Coordinates of C-alpha atoms in Angstrom, one line a residue:
X9 CA 0.0 0.0 0.0
X10 CA 1.4 3.4 -1.0
X11 CA 0.6 6.3 1.3
X12 CA -0.9 9.0 -0.6
X13 CA 0.0 12.8 0.3
X14 CA -2.9 15.0 0.8
X15 CA -2.6 18.5 2.3
X16 CA -6.0 18.8 3.7
X17 CA -5.9 15.3 5.3
X18 CA -2.4 16.1 6.7
X19 CA -3.6 19.4 8.1
X20 CA -6.9 17.5 9.8
X21 CA -4.4 15.0 11.1
X22 CA -2.5 17.6 12.8
X23 CA -5.7 19.1 14.3
X24 CA -6.3 15.6 15.8
X25 CA -3.1 14.8 17.0
X26 CA -2.6 15.1 20.9
X27 CA -5.6 17.7 21.4
X28 CA -6.7 18.3 24.8
X29 CA -10.3 18.9 25.4
X30 CA -10.7 22.1 27.1
X31 CA -9.1 22.4 30.4
X32 CA -9.5 18.6 31.2
X33 CA -6.9 15.8 31.2
X34 CA -8.9 14.2 28.1
X35 CA -7.0 14.0 25.0
X36 CA -7.9 13.4 21.4
X37 CA -5.6 11.4 19.3
X38 CA -6.4 10.7 15.6
X39 CA -5.3 10.7 11.9
X40 CA -6.7 10.5 8.5
X41 CA -4.7 8.8 5.8
X42 CA -5.1 8.0 2.3
X43 CA -3.6 5.0 0.7
X44 CA -3.4 3.4 -3.0
X45 CA -4.4 -0.1 -3.4
X46 CA -1.7 -0.7 -5.7
X47 CA 0.7 -3.2 -4.4
X48 CA 4.6 -3.4 -5.0
X49 CA 7.7 -4.7 -3.6
X50 CA 7.3 -6.3 0.0
X51 CA 3.5 -5.7 -0.2
X52 CA 3.2 -7.7 -3.2
X53 CA 5.1 -10.7 -1.7
X54 CA 3.1 -10.2 1.7
X55 CA -0.3 -10.2 -0.1
X56 CA 0.6 -13.3 -2.3
X57 CA 1.6 -15.1 1.1
X58 CA -1.6 -14.0 2.8
X59 CA -3.7 -14.9 -0.1
X60 CA -2.2 -18.4 -0.3
X61 CA -3.0 -18.8 3.5
X62 CA -6.8 -17.9 2.7
X63 CA -6.9 -20.4 -0.3
X64 CA -5.4 -23.1 1.9
X65 CA -8.0 -22.4 4.6
X66 CA -10.9 -22.5 2.0
X67 CA -9.8 -25.7 0.3
X68 CA -9.2 -27.4 3.6
X69 CA -12.8 -26.2 4.6
X70 CA -14.4 -27.4 1.5
X71 CA -12.7 -30.8 1.8
X72 CA -14.0 -31.2 5.4
X73 CA -17.4 -30.3 4.4
X74 CA -17.3 -32.7 1.5
X75 CA -16.1 -35.4 4.1
X76 CA -19.0 -34.5 6.4
X77 CA -21.4 -34.8 3.8
X78 CA -20.2 -38.1 3.0
X79 CA -20.2 -39.3 6.6
X80 CA -23.8 -38.2 7.0
X81 CA -24.5 -40.4 4.0
X82 CA -23.0 -43.5 5.9
X83 CA -24.4 -42.7 9.4
X84 CA -27.2 -40.6 11.1
X85 CA -24.8 -39.3 13.7
X86 CA -25.1 -35.5 14.4
X87 CA -21.7 -35.5 15.9
X88 CA -19.9 -35.4 12.6
X89 CA -19.7 -31.6 12.4
X90 CA -18.1 -31.3 15.8
X91 CA -15.7 -34.0 15.0
X92 CA -14.8 -32.0 11.8
X93 CA -14.5 -28.8 13.5
X94 CA -12.2 -30.3 16.1
X95 CA -10.0 -32.0 13.4
X96 CA -9.8 -28.5 11.8
X97 CA -8.8 -26.8 14.8
X98 CA -6.1 -29.5 15.6
X99 CA -4.6 -29.3 12.1
X100 CA -4.6 -25.4 12.0
X101 CA -1.1 -24.9 13.6
X102 CA 0.5 -27.6 11.6
X103 CA -1.0 -26.3 8.3
X104 CA -0.2 -22.5 8.9
X105 CA 3.3 -22.9 10.3
X106 CA 4.2 -24.6 7.2
X107 CA 4.1 -21.4 5.2
X108 CA 6.6 -18.8 4.8
X109 CA 4.6 -16.3 7.0
X110 CA 4.0 -17.1 10.8
X111 CA 0.2 -17.2 10.4
X112 CA -0.7 -19.2 13.9
X113 CA -4.3 -19.9 13.2
X114 CA -7.3 -19.8 11.0
X115 CA -8.7 -16.6 9.7
X116 CA -12.1 -18.0 9.3
X117 CA -13.8 -18.8 12.8
X118 CA -16.8 -20.4 11.5
X119 CA -17.4 -23.5 9.2
X120 CA -19.0 -21.2 6.6
X121 CA -17.2 -19.2 4.0
X122 CA -19.7 -16.4 4.3
X123 CA -18.0 -13.3 6.1
X124 CA -18.7 -9.8 7.0
X125 CA -16.7 -8.8 3.9
X126 CA -18.6 -11.2 1.8
X127 CA -17.9 -14.8 0.5
X128 CA -14.4 -15.9 1.2
X129 CA -14.4 -18.4 -1.5
X130 CA -14.4 -15.5 -3.9
X131 CA -11.0 -13.7 -5.1
X132 CA -12.5 -10.3 -4.8
X133 CA -13.4 -10.9 -0.9
X134 CA -10.0 -12.4 -0.1
X135 CA -8.3 -9.4 -2.0
X136 CA -10.2 -7.0 0.1
X137 CA -9.4 -8.7 3.2
X138 CA -5.7 -8.4 2.2
X139 CA -6.0 -4.6 1.4
X140 CA -7.4 -3.9 4.9
X141 CA -4.8 -6.0 6.4
X142 CA -1.9 -4.1 4.5
X143 CA -3.5 -0.7 5.4
X144 CA -3.4 -1.6 9.2
X145 CA 0.3 -2.8 8.9
X146 CA 0.9 0.5 7.3
X147 CA -0.8 2.8 9.6
X148 CA 0.4 0.8 12.6
X149 CA 4.0 -0.4 11.7
X150 CA 4.7 -1.7 15.3
X151 CA 1.8 -4.4 14.7
X152 CA 1.3 -7.5 12.7
X153 CA -2.3 -7.8 11.7
X154 CA -1.7 -11.2 9.5
X155 CA -4.1 -13.1 12.0
X156 CA -6.9 -10.4 11.8
X157 CA -10.2 -12.2 11.3
X158 CA -13.0 -11.1 8.8
X159 CA -15.3 -10.9 11.9
X160 CA -13.5 -8.1 13.2
X161 CA -14.6 -5.9 10.4
X162 CA -18.4 -4.6 10.3
X163 CA -19.9 -3.0 7.0
X164 CA -21.8 0.2 7.8
X165 CA -23.8 2.8 5.9
X166 CA -22.3 6.0 5.3
X167 CA -25.0 7.4 7.6
X168 CA -24.2 5.5 10.3
X169 CA -20.5 6.2 10.2
X170 CA -21.1 10.1 9.9
X171 CA -23.3 10.1 12.9
X172 CA -20.9 8.1 15.0
X173 CA -18.0 10.4 14.0
X174 CA -20.1 13.4 14.7
X175 CA -21.0 12.3 18.1
X176 CA -17.5 11.3 19.1
X177 CA -15.8 14.5 17.7
X178 CA -18.4 17.3 18.5
X179 CA -16.9 18.2 21.8
X180 CA -13.5 18.7 20.0
X181 CA -15.2 20.7 17.2
X182 CA -16.7 23.0 19.8
X183 CA -13.2 24.2 20.7
X184 CA -12.3 24.8 17.0
X185 CA -12.5 28.3 15.4
X186 CA -14.2 27.1 12.5
X187 CA -18.0 26.8 12.8
X188 CA -18.2 23.9 10.3
X189 CA -15.1 22.0 11.2
X190 CA -16.7 18.5 11.1
X191 CA -18.3 19.3 7.8
X192 CA -14.9 20.3 6.4
X193 CA -13.4 17.1 7.8
X194 CA -16.2 14.9 6.1
X195 CA -15.7 16.9 2.8
X196 CA -11.9 16.4 2.8
X197 CA -12.1 12.6 3.0
X198 CA -15.1 12.9 0.4
X199 CA -12.7 14.8 -2.0
X200 CA -10.1 11.8 -1.8
X201 CA -12.6 8.7 -2.1
X202 CA -15.9 9.9 -3.2
X203 CA -18.1 8.6 -0.3
X204 CA -20.9 7.7 -2.4
X205 CA -18.9 5.0 -4.0
X206 CA -17.4 3.7 -1.1
X207 CA -17.7 0.4 1.1
X208 CA -17.4 1.5 4.7
X209 CA -15.9 -0.8 7.2
X210 CA -15.5 -0.6 11.1
X211 CA -12.6 -2.5 12.4
X212 CA -12.5 -3.8 16.1
X213 CA -9.2 -4.3 18.0
X214 CA -8.7 -3.4 21.6
X215 CA -4.9 -4.0 21.7
X216 CA -4.4 -0.9 19.5
X217 CA -5.7 1.4 22.1
X218 CA -5.9 -0.4 25.4
X219 CA -6.3 2.6 27.6
X220 CA -8.8 4.5 25.5
X221 CA -12.0 5.7 26.8
X222 CA -13.2 5.2 23.3
X223 CA -11.8 4.6 19.9
X224 CA -12.7 3.9 16.2
X225 CA -11.2 2.7 13.1
X226 CA -12.8 3.1 9.8
X227 CA -11.9 2.2 6.3
X228 CA -13.7 4.0 3.3
X229 CA -12.8 1.7 0.3
X230 CA -13.4 2.9 -3.2
X231 CA -12.5 0.0 -5.6
X232 CA -12.9 2.0 -8.7
X233 CA -10.5 4.5 -7.5
X234 CA -8.3 1.9 -5.8
X235 CA -8.1 3.9 -2.8
X236 CA -8.5 3.6 0.7
X237 CA -9.0 6.3 3.6
X238 CA -8.3 5.1 7.0
X239 CA -9.8 7.3 9.9
X240 CA -8.5 6.3 13.3
X241 CA -9.2 8.3 16.5
X242 CA -9.1 7.6 20.5
X243 CA -9.9 9.6 23.5
X244 CA -7.8 8.9 26.6
X245 CA -6.8 10.4 29.8
X246 CA -3.4 11.9 29.8
X247 CA -1.7 11.1 33.3
X248 CA 1.0 13.8 32.9
X249 CA -1.6 16.4 31.9
X250 CA -3.9 15.3 34.8
X251 CA -1.1 15.7 37.5
X252 CA -0.3 19.2 36.1
X253 CA -4.0 20.1 36.4
X254 CA -4.2 18.9 40.0
X255 CA -0.9 20.8 40.8
X256 CA -2.6 24.0 39.3
X257 CA -5.7 23.5 41.2
X258 CA -3.7 23.2 44.7
X259 CA -1.8 26.3 43.8
X260 CA -5.1 28.1 43.0
X261 CA -6.5 26.9 46.3
X262 CA -3.7 27.9 48.5
X263 CA -3.3 31.3 46.8
X264 CA -7.1 32.0 47.2
X265 CA -6.6 31.1 50.9
X266 CA -3.6 33.5 51.5
X267 CA -5.5 36.2 49.5
X268 CA -8.5 35.9 51.9
X269 CA -6.1 36.4 54.8
X270 CA -4.3 39.3 53.5
X271 CA -7.7 41.1 53.5
X272 CA -7.7 41.6 57.3
X273 CA -5.6 43.7 59.4
X274 CA -3.5 41.9 62.2
X275 CA -4.0 42.9 65.9
X276 CA -0.8 43.0 67.6
X277 CA -2.3 41.4 70.6
X278 CA -2.7 38.4 68.5
X279 CA -5.5 37.4 65.6
X280 CA -7.2 39.2 63.0
X281 CA -9.1 42.2 63.9
X282 CA -11.1 43.9 61.2
X283 CA -11.2 44.1 57.3
X284 CA -8.7 46.6 55.6
X285 CA -10.9 49.6 54.7
X286 CA -10.7 50.2 51.0
X287 CA -10.1 53.6 49.6
X288 CA -12.8 55.0 47.7

């Protein structure tokens, strides 16, 4: 996946990066990145090996399903499906570790090739899955997403995604000088991928932002333009900022206490006597 330079998205990413919400310790951190779906170099090799893994899984799944049907013809026992599933699980490690990448377990977590991305027996679905994985690897270089499952992606409508983004970022938008900042953000994404022609997927993965109060990861996929916009964002408590705020509150408290004492004249005999008169 090749990162696509876009001035407006870069500007928006800066406006989403480590931004405190008002005077609180809560911080927003996000970015909006555009990628081309054209593969080259290491991506092409990685995608090929990932595709081989998916094909091997489909072939094994089909073989097991055929064996199950055959067994059912010979026996009325209903336990054959469970046995086939157990056999598939047992064989997973041996099957995947024999490949050039360390794919440790099956991508499909059901006995059906139907997934939230589509029919996994179809090349277009497997290619889409590979593109999403490559995008995640490019955006989070410290992680390896080769074992991500299709069930971790949820297909959403443009209305649902816009509503969710607006709800999460409305507080941040209230601090922006631009009145229509969220509208500008949405239009910037549209300018890159044409949202009307996009498939939109939400990715669920807790390990990316384990300490987040909330997070979202959206893919806007335009197959015709061969482009993907990835919008990831989260909110968390900045512990350093939290301590700084607490220290400032203590200073303010003790300063206020000192000022209240200074408003009184001291009686030499001891104690405070009367307020200091003000000069008109």
